[in-house]
mmCIF file of C-alpha atoms in Angstrom:
data_model
loop_
_atom_site.group_PDB
_atom_site.id
_atom_site.type_symbol
_atom_site.label_atom_id
_atom_site.label_comp_id
_atom_site.label_asym_id
_atom_site.label_seq_id
_atom_site.Cartn_x
_atom_site.Cartn_y
_atom_site.Cartn_z
ATOM 1 C CA MET S 1 -2.288 1.766 -22.538
ATOM 2 C CA LEU S 2 -1.080 5.041 -21.042
ATOM 3 C CA ASN S 3 -4.496 6.562 -20.492
ATOM 4 C CA LEU S 4 -5.165 9.296 -17.926
ATOM 5 C CA ALA S 5 -5.861 6.827 -15.099
ATOM 6 C CA ASN S 6 -2.564 5.003 -15.704
ATOM 7 C CA LYS S 7 -0.678 8.310 -15.887
ATOM 8 C CA ILE S 8 -2.097 9.238 -12.481
ATOM 9 C CA THR S 9 -0.942 5.865 -11.150
ATOM 10 C CA LEU S 10 2.543 6.430 -12.588
ATOM 11 C CA LEU S 11 2.593 9.820 -10.867
ATOM 12 C CA ARG S 12 2.187 8.001 -7.527
ATOM 13 C CA ILE S 13 5.229 5.872 -8.328
ATOM 14 C CA LEU S 14 7.199 8.966 -9.389
ATOM 15 C CA MET S 15 6.256 10.765 -6.142
ATOM 16 C CA THR S 16 7.880 8.000 -4.082
ATOM 17 C CA PRO S 17 11.518 9.107 -4.572
ATOM 18 C CA LEU S 18 10.550 12.652 -3.583
ATOM 19 C CA VAL S 19 8.988 11.463 -0.312
ATOM 20 C CA VAL S 20 11.996 9.227 0.390
ATOM 21 C CA LEU S 21 14.460 12.025 -0.418
ATOM 22 C CA LEU S 22 12.665 14.444 1.909
ATOM 23 C CA LEU S 23 12.748 11.840 4.682
ATOM 24 C CA TYR S 24 16.419 11.184 4.011
ATOM 25 C CA PHE S 25 17.142 14.813 4.901
ATOM 26 C CA GLU S 26 14.801 14.565 7.874
ATOM 27 C CA GLY S 27 13.955 17.746 9.740
ATOM 28 C CA PRO S 28 10.849 19.692 10.781
ATOM 29 C CA VAL S 29 10.417 21.366 7.384
ATOM 30 C CA THR S 30 11.337 18.390 5.194
ATOM 31 C CA CYS S 31 9.032 16.118 7.204
ATOM 32 C CA LYS S 32 6.099 18.466 6.641
ATOM 33 C CA LEU S 33 6.929 18.591 2.928
ATOM 34 C CA ALA S 34 7.244 14.783 2.866
ATOM 35 C CA ALA S 35 3.839 14.484 4.550
ATOM 36 C CA LEU S 36 2.278 16.787 1.948
ATOM 37 C CA ALA S 37 3.898 14.850 -0.905
ATOM 38 C CA PHE S 38 2.777 11.542 0.628
ATOM 39 C CA ILE S 39 -0.800 12.799 1.073
ATOM 40 C CA PHE S 40 -0.849 13.989 -2.536
ATOM 41 C CA ALA S 41 0.529 10.658 -3.760
ATOM 42 C CA SER S 42 -2.022 8.776 -1.649
ATOM 43 C CA LEU S 43 -4.861 10.819 -3.106
ATOM 44 C CA THR S 44 -3.796 9.732 -6.588
ATOM 45 C CA ASP S 45 -4.809 6.202 -5.525
ATOM 46 C CA TRP S 46 -8.396 7.383 -5.227
ATOM 47 C CA ALA S 47 -8.130 9.617 -8.312
ATOM 48 C CA ASP S 48 -6.837 6.957 -10.706
ATOM 49 C CA GLY S 49 -9.596 4.548 -9.711
ATOM 50 C CA TYR S 50 -12.244 7.242 -10.034
ATOM 51 C CA VAL S 51 -11.018 8.305 -13.476
ATOM 52 C CA ALA S 52 -10.684 4.702 -14.683
ATOM 53 C CA ARG S 53 -14.202 3.724 -13.622
ATOM 54 C CA ARG S 54 -15.909 6.966 -14.651
ATOM 55 C CA SER S 55 -14.263 7.114 -18.071
ATOM 56 C CA ASN S 56 -14.334 3.354 -18.648
ATOM 57 C CA MET S 57 -10.517 3.276 -18.761
ATOM 58 C CA VAL S 58 -9.987 0.119 -16.703
ATOM 59 C CA THR S 59 -7.057 -1.718 -18.305
ATOM 60 C CA SER S 60 -4.908 -4.737 -17.522
ATOM 61 C CA MET S 61 -1.965 -2.376 -17.132
ATOM 62 C CA GLY S 62 -3.933 -0.317 -14.616
ATOM 63 C CA LYS S 63 -4.939 -3.433 -12.675
ATOM 64 C CA PHE S 64 -1.238 -4.282 -12.439
ATOM 65 C CA LEU S 65 0.136 -0.774 -11.847
ATOM 66 C CA ASP S 66 -2.330 0.423 -9.206
ATOM 67 C CA PRO S 67 -1.497 -2.114 -6.461
ATOM 68 C CA LEU S 68 2.185 -1.944 -7.444
ATOM 69 C CA ALA S 69 2.182 1.844 -7.005
ATOM 70 C CA ASP S 70 0.596 1.466 -3.549
ATOM 71 C CA LYS S 71 3.210 -1.082 -2.517
ATOM 72 C CA VAL S 72 6.132 0.975 -3.862
ATOM 73 C CA LEU S 73 4.970 4.122 -2.050
ATOM 74 C CA ILE S 74 3.993 2.578 1.268
ATOM 75 C CA CYS S 75 6.835 0.052 1.550
ATOM 76 C CA SER S 76 9.449 2.694 0.643
ATOM 77 C CA VAL S 77 8.208 5.031 3.373
ATOM 78 C CA LEU S 78 7.997 2.224 5.939
ATOM 79 C CA ILE S 79 11.567 1.190 5.140
ATOM 80 C CA MET S 80 12.685 4.796 5.626
ATOM 81 C CA PHE S 81 10.935 4.759 9.016
ATOM 82 C CA VAL S 82 13.144 1.827 10.068
ATOM 83 C CA ARG S 83 16.237 3.729 8.947
ATOM 84 C CA LEU S 84 15.095 6.743 10.975
ATOM 85 C CA GLY S 85 14.126 4.638 13.998
ATOM 86 C CA TRP S 86 10.463 5.676 13.745
ATOM 87 C CA ALA S 87 9.023 2.177 13.234
ATOM 88 C CA PRO S 88 10.114 -1.226 14.522
ATOM 89 C CA ALA S 89 11.928 -3.263 11.881
ATOM 90 C CA TRP S 90 9.907 -6.397 12.675
ATOM 91 C CA VAL S 91 6.628 -4.595 11.892
ATOM 92 C CA VAL S 92 7.943 -3.322 8.559
ATOM 93 C CA ILE S 93 9.433 -6.719 7.668
ATOM 94 C CA ILE S 94 6.082 -8.427 8.246
ATOM 95 C CA MET S 95 4.243 -5.790 6.202
ATOM 96 C CA VAL S 96 6.699 -5.918 3.300
ATOM 97 C CA CYS S 97 6.757 -9.733 3.320
ATOM 98 C CA ARG S 98 2.947 -9.789 3.304
ATOM 99 C CA GLU S 99 2.978 -7.564 0.221
ATOM 100 C CA LEU S 100 5.488 -9.829 -1.527
ATOM 101 C CA VAL S 101 3.503 -12.978 -0.685
ATOM 102 C CA VAL S 102 0.194 -11.499 -1.861
ATOM 103 C CA THR S 103 1.779 -10.192 -5.064
ATOM 104 C CA GLY S 104 3.353 -13.599 -5.698
ATOM 105 C CA LEU S 105 0.061 -15.408 -5.085
ATOM 106 C CA ARG S 106 -1.777 -13.032 -7.400
ATOM 107 C CA THR S 107 0.812 -13.636 -10.127
ATOM 108 C CA ILE S 108 0.549 -17.423 -9.792
ATOM 109 C CA ALA S 109 -3.249 -17.190 -9.661
ATOM 110 C CA ILE S 110 -3.351 -15.159 -12.886
ATOM 111 C CA ASP S 111 -1.243 -17.833 -14.553
ATOM 112 C CA GLU S 112 -3.856 -20.363 -13.384
ATOM 113 C CA GLY S 113 -6.705 -18.218 -14.717
ATOM 114 C CA ILE S 114 -7.798 -17.185 -11.218
ATOM 115 C CA VAL S 115 -8.350 -13.589 -10.126
ATOM 116 C CA LEU S 116 -7.618 -12.845 -6.464
ATOM 117 C CA ALA S 117 -9.413 -9.558 -5.944
ATOM 118 C CA ALA S 118 -8.621 -7.234 -3.064
ATOM 119 C CA ASP S 119 -10.776 -7.998 -0.049
ATOM 120 C CA LYS S 120 -12.218 -5.531 2.448
ATOM 121 C CA PHE S 121 -9.443 -6.256 4.957
ATOM 122 C CA GLY S 122 -6.742 -5.526 2.367
ATOM 123 C CA LYS S 123 -8.393 -2.254 1.422
ATOM 124 C CA ALA S 124 -8.809 -1.293 5.081
ATOM 125 C CA LYS S 125 -5.149 -2.208 5.676
ATOM 126 C CA THR S 126 -4.030 0.188 2.956
ATOM 127 C CA ILE S 127 -6.187 2.998 4.349
ATOM 128 C CA LEU S 128 -4.865 2.390 7.881
ATOM 129 C CA GLN S 129 -1.292 2.355 6.594
ATOM 130 C CA ILE S 130 -1.842 5.730 4.938
ATOM 131 C CA PHE S 131 -3.435 7.162 8.087
ATOM 132 C CA ALA S 132 -0.560 5.747 10.171
ATOM 133 C CA ILE S 133 2.169 7.051 7.894
ATOM 134 C CA VAL S 134 1.066 10.693 7.876
ATOM 135 C CA PRO S 135 1.515 11.348 11.631
ATOM 136 C CA LEU S 136 4.672 9.231 11.628
ATOM 137 C CA ILE S 137 6.136 11.276 8.743
ATOM 138 C CA LEU S 138 5.378 14.519 10.568
ATOM 139 C CA HIS S 139 7.421 13.148 13.490
ATOM 140 C CA TYR S 140 8.012 16.580 14.997
ATOM 141 C CA PRO S 141 5.307 18.219 17.138
ATOM 142 C CA LEU S 142 2.684 19.953 15.037
ATOM 143 C CA TRP S 143 0.959 22.883 16.772
ATOM 144 C CA GLY S 144 2.439 21.609 20.031
ATOM 145 C CA MET S 145 1.052 18.088 19.572
ATOM 146 C CA ASP S 146 3.113 14.922 19.124
ATOM 147 C CA LEU S 147 1.155 12.869 16.603
ATOM 148 C CA SER S 148 3.617 9.958 16.525
ATOM 149 C CA PRO S 149 1.770 7.854 19.145
ATOM 150 C CA ILE S 150 -1.379 8.011 16.990
ATOM 151 C CA GLY S 151 0.658 6.900 13.972
ATOM 152 C CA GLU S 152 2.218 4.053 15.960
ATOM 153 C CA TRP S 153 -1.173 2.813 17.148
ATOM 154 C CA LEU S 154 -2.571 2.958 13.616
ATOM 155 C CA LEU S 155 0.506 1.160 12.292
ATOM 156 C CA TYR S 156 -0.088 -1.749 14.687
ATOM 157 C CA ALA S 157 -3.759 -1.831 13.670
ATOM 158 C CA ALA S 158 -2.631 -1.906 10.012
ATOM 159 C CA LEU S 159 -0.268 -4.764 10.891
ATOM 160 C CA ALA S 160 -3.169 -6.764 12.321
ATOM 161 C CA LEU S 161 -5.205 -6.159 9.163
ATOM 162 C CA ALA S 162 -2.178 -7.047 7.025
ATOM 163 C CA LEU S 163 -1.968 -10.418 8.765
ATOM 164 C CA ILE S 164 -5.710 -11.032 8.468
ATOM 165 C CA SER S 165 -5.926 -10.040 4.809
ATOM 166 C CA GLY S 166 -2.708 -11.897 3.965
ATOM 167 C CA SER S 167 -4.143 -15.040 5.559
ATOM 168 C CA ASN S 168 -7.357 -14.524 3.589
ATOM 169 C CA TYR S 169 -5.408 -14.272 0.321
ATOM 170 C CA CYS S 170 -3.481 -17.462 1.138
ATOM 171 C CA TYR S 171 -6.667 -19.332 2.058
ATOM 172 C CA ASP S 172 -8.553 -18.028 -0.999
ATOM 173 C CA PHE S 173 -5.644 -18.994 -3.252
ATOM 174 C CA TYR S 174 -5.490 -22.487 -1.736
ATOM 175 C CA ARG S 175 -9.276 -22.973 -1.886
ATOM 176 C CA ARG S 176 -9.587 -21.813 -5.473
ATOM 177 C CA THR S 177 -6.585 -23.783 -6.777
ATOM 178 C CA GLN S 178 -7.884 -26.913 -5.015
ATOM 179 C CA ALA S 179 -11.343 -26.388 -6.548
ATOM 180 C CA ARG S 180 -9.711 -25.999 -9.944
ATOM 181 C CA LYS S 181 -7.700 -29.219 -9.487
ATOM 182 C CA ASP S 182 -10.829 -31.067 -8.357
ATOM 183 C CA SER S 183 -12.775 -29.855 -11.399
ATOM 184 C CA ASP S 184 -9.904 -30.909 -13.678
ATOM 185 C CA LYS S 185 -10.119 -34.471 -12.278
ATOM 186 C CA VAL S 186 -13.770 -34.754 -13.218
#
């Protein structure tokens, strides 16, 4: 159960409090350290998947933990951005609610024997969120450049993808549960 891939995933969850703590004591140095910690944690998302597939370590626990770790890391940082005034609350609320809805639908679907796999829009949303968060975490000018506007633009693009992929999950869930009900009637 706790194979190498799952340990890497757990590391991402354990990195979250460090990133949040560094942002809590926000300053030029702590923001750079938070960005480095966030980048490292984000890279574990790729690493755990690579290790799991390469070593044939794909487990039910890993399928549960991996998206949970992403949500814990990204939502925690986005919530800190609201506290710091670096992201609009309404954007973060929509993103967090989307994550809760999708997680809820996936849980119900599993109970129904249906697997709602991540779609390309959901994967792209996660990548955009990561690329948005890094310049937003840095917050202070880096080598004389203010990267925050790039992060803001990417965050709005991630919001659009969050809405698209969330709608896709809802539609897929509805379509597949209806098909299941129709097949049960026959």
